[in-house]
């Protein structure tokens, strides 16, 4: 199995540990736990204290939209809570209540400065809107299939139902691909809903036999439907740019130093999560309400798929193929078109400066 997968299937012990705790934070904009000893911030293969370096230029305030306190945006929370953004001159707040379709307009309007919705940004850019993706940190989003008691495999869902996102949302698309790959397209009913709350409610109430949702949602919902278990992840799907940040093109043009600091900070946080989990664990514990051991297991699972280098042409091609299979497409998706929705220059620059590898 590729080392760039989000989830090699977790051991039963890891799943059990994670399923005992609900994810989330009662105050997602809180400043997080105290910084580790020495106020360490990941820099290349070492950690240095910002206070020992020249103070970063104050680049002002930055608001980042994320899909709640979710595993896919955990690098953003680590960068904030560990003081990495501040060390690079950014005063960051996180907005968790903006719907993905609203983020391109919010970026262009300037009410937010970055958004952890790379797919939404790609689709908006392809339609001519002034937004662009500037960093990718993973090749699979952390989605899993949570099944009702007694269901152990995808085949067990024949004649039953899966609730997930709409056919044009990533969870819905991936559900269709996983079911198709198993040759079960006409044998499993897939229900697509626009609201994650509605998805949870349908599964928890027993109206659906499984749900394909973000890992944090699955962990929470498993505690509300006794005996439910995670039976499948998306590691069998092709690699593609799946987790990262998009910004307004105007921000790139007018304030490249802000975008540069944003990308550098994100890389440093992702590097810490992948290579220095002991330092990242306190922030994961706080934001996801996990014990230390659970946080370490969580980071271990995620580290398999964290990628610090820019997306490849092959990954762009995989994403183009996925989008081409979406219903009612008016855009002819190609690897070249996908590539034009990304500006990888900032990531390429900082990966080289920081001495990072994939």
Coordinates of C-alpha atoms in Angstrom, one line a residue:
X1 CA 0.0 0.0 0.0
X2 CA 1.3 3.5 -0.9
X3 CA 2.9 5.4 2.0
X4 CA 0.9 8.4 0.8
X5 CA -2.5 7.0 1.9
X6 CA -4.5 8.7 4.7
X7 CA -5.4 5.6 6.4
X8 CA -3.7 2.3 6.3
X9 CA -6.6 0.5 8.0
X10 CA -6.3 1.2 11.7
X11 CA -5.8 -1.6 14.1
X12 CA -8.8 -2.5 16.2
X13 CA -7.2 -1.0 19.2
X14 CA -6.7 2.3 17.6
X15 CA -10.3 2.4 16.3
X16 CA -11.6 1.4 19.7
X17 CA -9.5 4.2 21.3
X18 CA -10.7 6.8 18.9
X19 CA -14.3 5.7 19.1
X20 CA -14.5 6.2 22.8
X21 CA -14.2 10.0 22.4
X22 CA -16.3 12.5 20.5
X23 CA -14.4 15.0 18.4
X24 CA -14.9 18.7 18.6
X25 CA -14.2 21.8 20.6
X26 CA -16.8 23.8 22.5
X27 CA -14.9 26.9 21.6
X28 CA -13.1 26.5 18.2
X29 CA -11.6 30.0 18.3
X30 CA -9.9 29.5 21.6
X31 CA -6.2 29.9 21.7
X32 CA -5.5 26.3 22.6
X33 CA -3.1 24.8 25.1
X34 CA 0.2 26.2 26.2
X35 CA 3.0 26.0 23.8
X36 CA 5.4 23.1 24.4
X37 CA 8.5 23.6 26.4
X38 CA 10.8 26.1 24.8
X39 CA 8.0 27.5 22.6
X40 CA 9.2 25.2 19.9
X41 CA 8.1 25.6 16.3
X42 CA 9.0 23.1 13.6
X43 CA 11.7 24.4 11.2
X44 CA 13.0 22.0 8.7
X45 CA 14.2 18.8 10.4
X46 CA 14.8 20.7 13.7
X47 CA 12.7 22.8 16.1
X48 CA 13.8 26.3 17.1
X49 CA 12.3 28.7 19.5
X50 CA 10.9 31.8 17.7
X51 CA 12.2 34.0 20.5
X52 CA 15.8 32.9 19.5
X53 CA 15.2 34.2 15.9
X54 CA 14.7 37.7 14.6
X55 CA 11.0 38.7 15.2
X56 CA 8.8 38.1 12.2
X57 CA 7.3 41.1 10.5
X58 CA 3.8 41.8 11.7
X59 CA 1.7 40.8 8.7
X60 CA -1.7 41.5 10.3
X61 CA -4.8 39.5 10.9
X62 CA -5.9 36.5 8.9
X63 CA -9.2 34.5 9.1
X64 CA -9.3 30.9 7.8
X65 CA -12.5 29.1 7.1
X66 CA -12.5 25.3 7.9
X67 CA -15.1 22.6 7.8
X68 CA -15.6 22.7 11.6
X69 CA -13.0 21.2 13.9
X70 CA -12.3 18.4 11.5
X71 CA -9.4 16.0 10.9
X72 CA -8.9 17.5 7.4
X73 CA -8.1 20.9 8.8
X74 CA -6.1 19.8 11.8
X75 CA -2.9 21.3 10.5
X76 CA -4.6 24.7 10.7
X77 CA -5.5 24.2 14.3
X78 CA -2.0 23.0 15.1
X79 CA -0.4 26.0 13.4
X80 CA -2.6 28.3 15.4
X81 CA -2.4 26.6 18.8
X82 CA 1.3 25.9 18.6
X83 CA 2.1 29.6 17.8
X84 CA 3.4 28.8 14.3
X85 CA 1.3 31.4 12.6
X86 CA 2.3 34.0 15.2
X87 CA 6.0 33.1 14.7
X88 CA 5.6 33.9 11.0
X89 CA 3.9 37.2 11.7
X90 CA 0.2 36.2 11.3
X91 CA -2.6 36.7 13.8
X92 CA -5.0 33.9 12.8
X93 CA -8.6 33.3 13.8
X94 CA -10.6 30.3 12.5
X95 CA -14.1 30.4 11.2
X96 CA -15.9 27.1 11.3
X97 CA -19.4 28.1 10.3
X98 CA -19.1 29.1 6.6
X99 CA -20.6 26.6 4.1
X100 CA -18.2 25.4 1.4
X101 CA -20.2 26.9 -1.5
X102 CA -19.9 30.3 0.2
X103 CA -16.2 30.4 0.6
X104 CA -15.1 31.6 -2.9
X105 CA -17.3 34.7 -2.6
X106 CA -16.1 35.3 1.0
X107 CA -12.5 35.0 -0.2
X108 CA -13.0 37.5 -3.0
X109 CA -15.0 39.8 -0.7
X110 CA -12.2 39.6 1.8
X111 CA -14.4 38.5 4.8
X112 CA -12.0 35.5 5.0
X113 CA -8.5 35.3 3.7
X114 CA -8.1 31.5 3.3
X115 CA -10.3 28.4 3.1
X116 CA -9.6 24.8 3.7
X117 CA -11.9 23.7 0.8
X118 CA -9.5 23.0 -2.1
X119 CA -12.1 21.2 -4.2
X120 CA -14.5 24.2 -3.9
X121 CA -11.7 26.5 -4.9
X122 CA -10.7 24.4 -7.9
X123 CA -14.3 24.4 -9.2
X124 CA -14.7 28.1 -8.6
X125 CA -11.4 29.0 -10.4
X126 CA -12.4 26.8 -13.3
X127 CA -15.5 28.9 -13.7
X128 CA -13.4 32.1 -13.8
X129 CA -13.7 33.3 -10.2
X130 CA -10.7 35.0 -8.7
X131 CA -9.6 32.3 -6.2
X132 CA -6.6 29.8 -6.3
X133 CA -5.3 27.0 -4.2
X134 CA -1.8 27.6 -2.7
X135 CA -1.0 24.5 -0.6
X136 CA -1.8 20.8 -0.4
X137 CA -1.0 18.8 2.7
X138 CA -2.5 15.4 2.0
X139 CA -3.6 13.2 -0.9
X140 CA -6.8 11.7 0.7
X141 CA -9.4 13.4 2.8
X142 CA -10.2 11.6 6.1
X143 CA -13.5 10.0 5.2
X144 CA -14.6 6.6 6.5
X145 CA -17.6 4.3 6.3
X146 CA -19.4 3.9 9.7
X147 CA -21.7 0.9 9.7
X148 CA -24.6 -0.2 11.9
X149 CA -24.1 -3.1 14.3
X150 CA -23.6 -6.5 12.6
X151 CA -22.3 -5.0 9.3
X152 CA -18.7 -5.9 8.8
X153 CA -18.0 -5.3 5.1
X154 CA -19.3 -3.3 2.1
X155 CA -20.9 -6.5 0.7
X156 CA -23.0 -6.7 3.9
X157 CA -24.7 -3.5 2.8
X158 CA -26.3 -5.2 -0.3
X159 CA -30.0 -4.3 -0.1
X160 CA -29.3 -1.7 2.5
X161 CA -28.5 2.0 2.5
X162 CA -25.6 4.5 2.9
X163 CA -26.2 8.1 3.7
X164 CA -23.6 10.6 2.7
X165 CA -23.1 14.0 0.9
X166 CA -24.7 14.9 -2.4
X167 CA -23.3 13.4 -5.6
X168 CA -21.3 16.6 -6.2
X169 CA -19.8 16.8 -2.7
X170 CA -16.6 14.9 -2.0
X171 CA -18.2 12.3 0.4
X172 CA -20.9 11.6 -2.1
X173 CA -18.5 11.2 -5.0
X174 CA -16.2 8.9 -3.0
X175 CA -19.1 6.8 -1.8
X176 CA -20.2 6.3 -5.4
X177 CA -16.6 5.4 -6.4
X178 CA -16.2 2.9 -3.6
X179 CA -19.5 1.2 -4.3
X180 CA -18.8 1.1 -8.0
X181 CA -15.3 -0.4 -7.5
X182 CA -17.0 -3.2 -5.5
X183 CA -19.5 -3.9 -8.3
X184 CA -22.4 -2.9 -6.0
X185 CA -23.7 0.2 -7.7
X186 CA -27.2 -1.2 -8.3
X187 CA -27.3 -3.2 -5.1
X188 CA -26.8 -0.5 -2.4
X189 CA -29.0 2.5 -2.0
X190 CA -26.9 5.7 -1.6
X191 CA -28.8 8.7 -0.1
X192 CA -27.2 12.1 -0.6
X193 CA -27.9 15.0 1.8
X194 CA -26.6 18.5 1.8
X195 CA -26.4 18.8 5.6
X196 CA -23.9 16.8 7.8
X197 CA -26.3 17.2 10.7
X198 CA -29.1 15.5 8.7
X199 CA -26.7 12.8 7.6
X200 CA -25.9 12.1 11.3
X201 CA -29.5 12.2 12.3
X202 CA -30.5 9.7 9.6
X203 CA -27.8 7.2 10.6
X204 CA -28.2 7.6 14.4
X205 CA -32.0 7.1 14.1
X206 CA -31.6 3.9 12.2
X207 CA -33.0 5.2 8.9
X208 CA -29.7 4.4 7.2
X209 CA -27.5 1.3 7.6
X210 CA -24.2 3.2 7.2
X211 CA -22.8 6.7 6.7
X212 CA -19.8 7.8 4.7
X213 CA -18.5 10.9 6.5
X214 CA -15.5 12.7 7.9
X215 CA -13.6 10.7 10.6
X216 CA -14.5 13.1 13.4
X217 CA -18.2 12.9 12.6
X218 CA -18.0 9.1 12.5
X219 CA -16.3 9.0 15.9
X220 CA -19.0 11.2 17.3
X221 CA -21.9 9.3 15.8
X222 CA -20.5 5.9 16.8
X223 CA -21.1 6.9 20.4
X224 CA -24.7 7.7 19.6
X225 CA -25.5 4.4 17.9
X226 CA -24.2 1.6 20.1
X227 CA -22.3 -1.1 18.3
X228 CA -21.6 0.8 15.1
X229 CA -18.1 0.4 13.7
X230 CA -15.8 1.9 11.0
X231 CA -15.5 -0.8 8.3
X232 CA -13.8 1.1 5.4
X233 CA -11.7 4.1 4.5
X234 CA -10.8 5.6 1.2
X235 CA -7.2 4.4 0.9
X236 CA -8.1 2.4 -2.2
X237 CA -9.0 5.5 -4.1
X238 CA -6.3 7.3 -6.3
X239 CA -4.0 9.9 -4.8
X240 CA -5.1 13.5 -5.5
X241 CA -4.8 16.9 -3.9
X242 CA -7.4 16.6 -1.2
X243 CA -6.4 18.7 1.8
X244 CA -5.0 22.3 1.8
X245 CA -5.9 25.9 1.5
X246 CA -7.2 28.3 -1.1
X247 CA -7.0 32.1 -1.2
X248 CA -8.2 35.0 -3.3
X249 CA -6.0 35.7 -6.4
X250 CA -6.0 39.3 -5.3
X251 CA -4.3 38.3 -2.0
X252 CA -1.6 36.6 -4.0
X253 CA -1.1 39.6 -6.2
X254 CA -1.3 42.3 -3.6
X255 CA 0.1 40.6 -0.5
X256 CA 2.3 37.7 -1.5
X257 CA 4.2 38.0 1.8
X258 CA 1.0 37.1 3.7
X259 CA 0.4 34.1 1.4
X260 CA 4.0 33.1 1.8
X261 CA 3.7 33.1 5.6
X262 CA 0.4 31.2 5.5
X263 CA 1.9 28.5 3.3
X264 CA 5.1 28.3 5.4
X265 CA 3.2 28.0 8.6
X266 CA 0.9 25.3 7.2
X267 CA 3.9 23.3 6.1
X268 CA 5.6 23.6 9.5
X269 CA 2.4 22.4 11.2
X270 CA 2.0 19.5 8.8
X271 CA 5.7 18.6 9.3
X272 CA 5.2 18.7 13.1
X273 CA 2.2 16.3 12.9
X274 CA 4.1 13.9 10.6
X275 CA 7.6 13.9 12.1
X276 CA 7.2 15.3 15.6
X277 CA 4.0 13.9 16.9
X278 CA 4.9 14.3 20.5
X279 CA 5.0 18.1 20.0
X280 CA 1.7 18.1 18.0
X281 CA -0.2 15.8 20.4
X282 CA -1.1 18.4 23.0
X283 CA -2.9 20.5 20.4
X284 CA -4.7 17.5 18.9
X285 CA -5.7 16.4 22.4
X286 CA -7.3 19.8 23.1
X287 CA -9.0 20.4 19.8
X288 CA -10.4 16.9 19.4
X289 CA -10.9 16.1 23.1
X290 CA -8.7 13.1 23.0
X291 CA -6.4 11.5 25.6
X292 CA -2.6 11.6 24.9
X293 CA -2.5 8.0 23.7
X294 CA -5.6 8.6 21.4
X295 CA -4.0 11.7 20.0
X296 CA -0.8 9.9 19.2
X297 CA -2.7 7.1 17.5
X298 CA -4.7 9.7 15.6
X299 CA -1.5 11.4 14.4
X300 CA 0.1 8.0 13.5
X301 CA -2.8 7.2 11.2
X302 CA -2.8 10.7 9.6
X303 CA 1.0 10.8 9.1
X304 CA 0.7 8.1 6.5
X305 CA -0.9 10.5 4.1
X306 CA 0.6 13.9 5.0
X307 CA 2.5 15.2 2.0
X308 CA 4.6 18.3 2.2
X309 CA 5.5 18.6 -1.5
X310 CA 3.2 20.1 -4.1
X311 CA 0.6 18.0 -6.0
X312 CA 2.0 16.0 -9.0
X313 CA 0.7 15.9 -12.5
X314 CA -0.6 12.4 -11.9
X315 CA -2.6 13.7 -8.9
X316 CA -4.1 16.5 -11.0
X317 CA -5.0 13.9 -13.6
X318 CA -6.7 11.7 -11.0
X319 CA -8.7 14.7 -9.8
X320 CA -9.7 15.6 -13.3
X321 CA -11.0 12.0 -13.9
X322 CA -13.0 12.2 -10.6
X323 CA -14.6 15.5 -11.6
X324 CA -15.4 14.2 -15.1
X325 CA -17.5 11.5 -13.6
X326 CA -19.6 13.9 -11.6
X327 CA -23.2 14.3 -12.8
X328 CA -24.3 17.3 -15.0
X329 CA -20.8 18.6 -15.7
X330 CA -20.5 21.6 -17.9
X331 CA -16.7 21.8 -17.7
X332 CA -14.3 19.5 -19.6
X333 CA -11.9 18.5 -16.8
X334 CA -8.3 17.9 -17.7
X335 CA -5.1 17.7 -15.7
X336 CA -4.0 20.9 -17.3
X337 CA -7.2 22.7 -16.2
X338 CA -6.8 21.4 -12.7
X339 CA -3.2 22.5 -12.6
X340 CA -4.3 26.1 -13.5
X341 CA -6.4 26.3 -10.4
X342 CA -3.3 25.9 -8.3
X343 CA -0.3 28.2 -7.6
X344 CA 2.3 25.9 -6.2
X345 CA 5.1 28.4 -6.2
X346 CA 4.9 29.3 -2.5
X347 CA 4.8 25.6 -1.5
X348 CA 7.7 24.7 -3.8
X349 CA 9.8 27.6 -2.4
X350 CA 9.2 26.8 1.3
X351 CA 9.6 23.1 0.9
X352 CA 13.1 23.8 -0.5
X353 CA 14.0 26.4 2.1
X354 CA 12.8 24.3 5.0
X355 CA 14.5 21.1 3.6
X356 CA 11.3 19.1 3.6
X357 CA 10.6 16.0 1.6
X358 CA 7.3 14.3 1.0

